[in-house]
XYZ file of C-alpha atoms in Angstrom:
319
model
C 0.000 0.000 0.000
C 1.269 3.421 -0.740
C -0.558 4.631 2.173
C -0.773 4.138 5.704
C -4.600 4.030 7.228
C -5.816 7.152 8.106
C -8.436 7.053 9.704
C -30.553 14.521 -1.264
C -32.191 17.436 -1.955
C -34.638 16.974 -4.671
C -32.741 18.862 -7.416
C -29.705 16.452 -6.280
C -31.553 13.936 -6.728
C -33.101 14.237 -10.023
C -29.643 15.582 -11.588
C -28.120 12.128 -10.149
C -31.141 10.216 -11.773
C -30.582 11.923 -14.845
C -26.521 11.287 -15.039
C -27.106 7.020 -14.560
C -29.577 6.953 -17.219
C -28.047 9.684 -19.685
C -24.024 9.680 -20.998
C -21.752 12.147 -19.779
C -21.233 14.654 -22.432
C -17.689 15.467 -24.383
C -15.897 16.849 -21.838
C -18.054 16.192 -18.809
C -16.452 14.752 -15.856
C -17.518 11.162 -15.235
C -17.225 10.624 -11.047
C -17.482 7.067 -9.637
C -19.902 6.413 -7.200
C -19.605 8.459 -4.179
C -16.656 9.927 -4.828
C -15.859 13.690 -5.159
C -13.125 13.368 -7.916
C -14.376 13.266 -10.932
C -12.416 12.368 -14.564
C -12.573 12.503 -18.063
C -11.510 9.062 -19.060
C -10.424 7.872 -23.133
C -13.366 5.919 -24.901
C -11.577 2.709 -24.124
C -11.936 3.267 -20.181
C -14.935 2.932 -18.365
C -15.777 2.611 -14.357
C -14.601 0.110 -12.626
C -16.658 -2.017 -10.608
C -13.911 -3.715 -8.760
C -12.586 -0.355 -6.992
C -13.204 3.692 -7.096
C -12.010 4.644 -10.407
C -11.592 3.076 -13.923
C -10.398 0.456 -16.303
C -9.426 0.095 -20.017
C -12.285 -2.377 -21.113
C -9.594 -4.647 -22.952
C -7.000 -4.260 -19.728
C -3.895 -3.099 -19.019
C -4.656 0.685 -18.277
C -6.175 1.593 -14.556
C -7.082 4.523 -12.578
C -7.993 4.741 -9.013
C -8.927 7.451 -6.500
C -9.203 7.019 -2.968
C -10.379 10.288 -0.583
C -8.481 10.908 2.946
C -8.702 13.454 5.812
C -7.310 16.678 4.628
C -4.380 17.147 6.669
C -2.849 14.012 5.000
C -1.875 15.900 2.074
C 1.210 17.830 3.771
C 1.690 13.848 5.319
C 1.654 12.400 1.764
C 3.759 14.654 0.254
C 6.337 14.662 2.832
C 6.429 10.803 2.947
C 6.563 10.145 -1.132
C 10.450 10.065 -1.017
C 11.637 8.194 -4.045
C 13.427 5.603 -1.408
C 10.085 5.457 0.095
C 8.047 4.977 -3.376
C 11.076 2.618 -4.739
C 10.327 0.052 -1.721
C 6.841 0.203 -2.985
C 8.147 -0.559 -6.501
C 7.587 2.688 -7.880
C 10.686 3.908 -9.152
C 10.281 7.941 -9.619
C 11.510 9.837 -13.066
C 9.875 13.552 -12.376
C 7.754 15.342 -9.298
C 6.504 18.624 -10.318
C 3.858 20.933 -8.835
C 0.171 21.040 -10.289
C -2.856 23.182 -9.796
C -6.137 21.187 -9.720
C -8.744 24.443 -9.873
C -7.546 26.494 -6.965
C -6.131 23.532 -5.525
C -2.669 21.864 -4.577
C -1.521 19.055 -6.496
C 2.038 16.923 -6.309
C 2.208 15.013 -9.237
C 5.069 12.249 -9.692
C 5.593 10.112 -12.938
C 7.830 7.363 -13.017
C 7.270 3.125 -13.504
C 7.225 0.052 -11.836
C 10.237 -1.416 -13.092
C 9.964 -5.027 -14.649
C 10.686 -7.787 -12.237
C 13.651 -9.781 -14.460
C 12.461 -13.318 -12.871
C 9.441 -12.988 -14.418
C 8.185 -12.162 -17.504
C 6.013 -9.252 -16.886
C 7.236 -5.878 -18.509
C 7.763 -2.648 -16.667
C 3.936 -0.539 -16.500
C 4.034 3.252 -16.380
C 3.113 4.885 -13.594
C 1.327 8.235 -12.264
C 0.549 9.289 -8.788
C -0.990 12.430 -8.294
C -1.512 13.795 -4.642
C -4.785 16.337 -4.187
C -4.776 18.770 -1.503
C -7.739 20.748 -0.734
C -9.510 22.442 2.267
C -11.708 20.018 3.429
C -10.241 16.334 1.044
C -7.426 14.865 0.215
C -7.353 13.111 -2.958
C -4.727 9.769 -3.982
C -4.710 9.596 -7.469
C -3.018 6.293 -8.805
C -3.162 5.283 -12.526
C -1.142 2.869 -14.391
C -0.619 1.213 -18.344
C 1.179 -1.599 -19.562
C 3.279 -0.513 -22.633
C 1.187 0.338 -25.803
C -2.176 0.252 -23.896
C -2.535 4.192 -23.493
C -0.457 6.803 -24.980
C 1.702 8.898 -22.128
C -0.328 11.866 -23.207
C -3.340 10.350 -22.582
C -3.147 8.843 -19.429
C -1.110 12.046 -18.124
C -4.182 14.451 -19.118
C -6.649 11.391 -17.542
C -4.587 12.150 -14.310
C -4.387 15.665 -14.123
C -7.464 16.798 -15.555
C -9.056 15.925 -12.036
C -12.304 17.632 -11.144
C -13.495 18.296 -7.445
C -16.658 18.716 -6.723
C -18.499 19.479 -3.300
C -18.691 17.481 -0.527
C -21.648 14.636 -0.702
C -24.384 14.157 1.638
C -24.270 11.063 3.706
C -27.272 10.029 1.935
C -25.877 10.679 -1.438
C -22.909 8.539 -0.440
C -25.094 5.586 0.758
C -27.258 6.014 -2.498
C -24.013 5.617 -4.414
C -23.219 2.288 -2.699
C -23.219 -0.788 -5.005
C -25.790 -2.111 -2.866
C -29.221 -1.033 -0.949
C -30.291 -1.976 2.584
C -33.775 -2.551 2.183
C -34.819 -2.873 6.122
C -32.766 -1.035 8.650
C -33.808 -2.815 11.324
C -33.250 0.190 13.862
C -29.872 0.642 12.588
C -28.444 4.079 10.609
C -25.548 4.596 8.673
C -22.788 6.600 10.214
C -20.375 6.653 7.320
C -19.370 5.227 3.819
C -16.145 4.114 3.284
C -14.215 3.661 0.034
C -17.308 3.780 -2.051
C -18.584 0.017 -1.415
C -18.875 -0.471 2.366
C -20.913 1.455 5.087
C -20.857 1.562 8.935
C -24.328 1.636 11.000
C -24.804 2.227 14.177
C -27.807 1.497 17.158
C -27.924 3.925 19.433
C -27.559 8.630 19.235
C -23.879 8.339 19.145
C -21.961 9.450 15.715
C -18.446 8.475 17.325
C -18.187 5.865 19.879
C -15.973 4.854 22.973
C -15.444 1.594 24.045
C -18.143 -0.256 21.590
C -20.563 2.038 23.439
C -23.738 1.331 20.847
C -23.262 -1.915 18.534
C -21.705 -1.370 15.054
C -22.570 -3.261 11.674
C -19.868 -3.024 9.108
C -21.271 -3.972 5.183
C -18.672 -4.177 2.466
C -19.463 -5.406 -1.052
C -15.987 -6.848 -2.869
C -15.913 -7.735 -6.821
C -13.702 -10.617 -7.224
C -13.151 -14.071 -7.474
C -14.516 -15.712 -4.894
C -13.395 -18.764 -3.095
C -14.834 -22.271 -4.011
C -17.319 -24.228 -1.735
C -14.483 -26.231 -0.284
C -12.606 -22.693 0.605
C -15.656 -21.075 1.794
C -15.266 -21.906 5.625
C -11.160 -21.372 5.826
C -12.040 -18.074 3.859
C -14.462 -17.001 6.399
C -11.885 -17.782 9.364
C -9.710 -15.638 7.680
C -11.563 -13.143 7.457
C -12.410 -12.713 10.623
C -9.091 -13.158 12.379
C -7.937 -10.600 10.368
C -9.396 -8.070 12.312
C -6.491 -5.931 14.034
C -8.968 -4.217 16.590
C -9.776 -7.693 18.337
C -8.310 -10.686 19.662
C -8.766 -14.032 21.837
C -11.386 -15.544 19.206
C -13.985 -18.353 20.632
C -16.216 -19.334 17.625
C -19.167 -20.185 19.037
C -20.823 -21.599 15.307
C -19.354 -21.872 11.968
C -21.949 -23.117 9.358
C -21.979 -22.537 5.386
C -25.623 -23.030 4.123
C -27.749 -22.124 1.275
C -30.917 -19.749 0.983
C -33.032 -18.349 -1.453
C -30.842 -19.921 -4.210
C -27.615 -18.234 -2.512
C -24.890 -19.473 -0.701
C -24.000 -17.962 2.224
C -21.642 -18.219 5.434
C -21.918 -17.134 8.491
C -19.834 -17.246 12.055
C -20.894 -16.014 15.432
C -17.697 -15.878 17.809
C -16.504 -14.310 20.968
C -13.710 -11.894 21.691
C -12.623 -8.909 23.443
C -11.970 -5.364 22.034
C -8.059 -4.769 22.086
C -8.107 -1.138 22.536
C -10.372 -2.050 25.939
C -10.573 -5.261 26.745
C -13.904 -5.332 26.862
C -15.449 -8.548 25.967
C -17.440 -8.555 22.679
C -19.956 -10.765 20.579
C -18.782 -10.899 16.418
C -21.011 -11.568 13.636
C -19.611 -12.332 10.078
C -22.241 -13.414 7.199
C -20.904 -13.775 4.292
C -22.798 -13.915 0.955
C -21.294 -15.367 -1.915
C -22.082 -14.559 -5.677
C -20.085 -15.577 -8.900
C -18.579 -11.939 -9.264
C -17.608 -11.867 -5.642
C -19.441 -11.153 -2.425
C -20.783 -9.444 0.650
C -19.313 -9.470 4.257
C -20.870 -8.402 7.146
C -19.014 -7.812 10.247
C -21.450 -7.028 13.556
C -20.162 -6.695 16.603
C -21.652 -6.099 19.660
C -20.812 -5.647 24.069
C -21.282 -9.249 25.455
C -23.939 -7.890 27.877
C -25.743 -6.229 25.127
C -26.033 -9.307 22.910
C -29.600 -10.406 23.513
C -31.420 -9.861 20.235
C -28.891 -7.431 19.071
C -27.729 -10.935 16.041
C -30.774 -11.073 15.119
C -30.948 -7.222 14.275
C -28.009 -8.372 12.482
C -29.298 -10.758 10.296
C -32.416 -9.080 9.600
C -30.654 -5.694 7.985
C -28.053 -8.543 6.102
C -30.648 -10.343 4.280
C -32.828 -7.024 3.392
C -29.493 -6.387 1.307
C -30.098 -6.404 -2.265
C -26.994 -6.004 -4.568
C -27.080 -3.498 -7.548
């Protein structure tokens, strides 16, 4: 990773409408979902629906944006050394200074230098670091050799638009998928486009697993077979970095509604507290990929709180 975590009006609304159903115009920006950078990608690029950004239909050209706090662009900037970005594998040519409307910009050009135990060729590289008053934006795009032009891809990068902050609601409308049933739960915030955090409970930010939390995340990729289904799901779960000391109470694969689905309900305590918590991971499994759920919840808040659980996981219907 080249970073380090950090942690609808009507007229909206029918402009939005209007956009999915209606091609962007020559020279319109085209923004992915939820996100406030918007581009003006070649004919041969469209969005991507594995990440926040775009791909060249026939591969080998990508472009991805991902939004952070705003102070992280002095952070960014100051931690792109070229040793830094060459044990990354991104071996710097030129840096220079860009203006993205009345905003900051770092932009560095360079290429991931082929590996000469394999066969794979060196792929051009552009990272382009947005700073503005209340976003940062992480621009990274990349082309094998003869898949986009320099020019091309170097205008794709730079010609950048920001546009306003989105409403929470815009952000969950964006979402590749739509919670149907609630089930007393509200989101909180939208993360990287495809996943949301809800909440139970008055509290926006919450100490010590104060109000239970229900993580959703859609992913677009190969999923694992039926036989890797349950080691998957283990996996999963234990690679949470925020808890620890694991009991799994159940772990059951089973099918529903024509979908297969898995789902574990374990113990374990909150690192940062120690406080002893209740974890619910469903899992629901598609042939482009697949939803995860993560719930967790206080031990001695548990009673029906799973349930609540389940119910707003299977009122999910993917887009």
């Amino acid at each position: 990773m080249l970073v380090r975590a950090l942690s609808l009006r009507l007229g909206q609304l029918l402009v939005l409408a209007f956009l999915a159903v209606c091609p962007a115009q020559a020279g319109d920006p085209i923004f992915p979902p939820g996100s406030r950078f918007g581009f003006e990608p070649p004919s041969d690029m469209a969005l991507s629906r594995r990440f926040t950004g775009f791909e060249r239909k026939e591969g080998g050209a990508t472009l991805s944006v991902v939004e952070l706090p705003p102070n992280a662009f002095a952070e960014l900037v100051s931690g792109f050394t070229d040793a830094n970005l060459l044990s990354q594998g991104f071996a710097v040519e030129k840096r220079e200074e860009v203006k993205v409307g009345d905003n900051e910009g770092m932009l560095y050009t360079g290429e991931q230098p082929a590996d000469p135990n394999a066969s794979a060729p060196a792929i051009r590289k552009w990272i382009l670091v947005v700073g503005a008053p209340s976003v940062t934006g992480l621009v990274i795009a990349q082309a094998l050799p003869d898949a986009e032009t320099e020019a091309t891809m170097r205008k794709l990068v730079t010609g950048v638009t920001l546009r306003p902050a989105l409403s929470l609601t815009q952000q969950v409308d964006a979402l590749p998928f739509r919670i149907a049933d609630l089930g007393g739960f509200r989101p909180v915030r939208v993360l990287a486009g495809n996943s949301v955090l809800l909440t139970q409970g008055p509290k926006d930010q919450m100490q010590n697993l104060e109000q239970p939390i229900l993580v959703l995340a859609r992913a677009v990729q190969q999923p694992p077979t039926a036989e890797q289904r349950d080691a998957f799901a283990r996996a999963a779960l234990a690679s949470n970095q925020t808890l620890k000391d694991f009991v799994i109470e159940r772990s059951q694969s089973y099918r529903s509604n024509g979908v297969d689905w898995h789902e574990i309900v374990a113990r374990a305590v909150d690192q940062p507290t120690n406080v002893p918590v209740v974890v619910s991971q469903t899992i629901r499994f598609a042939p482009d990929g697949y939803l995860r759920a993560l719930g967790v919840v206080r031990e001695d808040q548990r009673t029906g709180v799973l349930a609540k659980f389940r119910e707003v996981v299977d009122s999910v219907q993917v887009k």
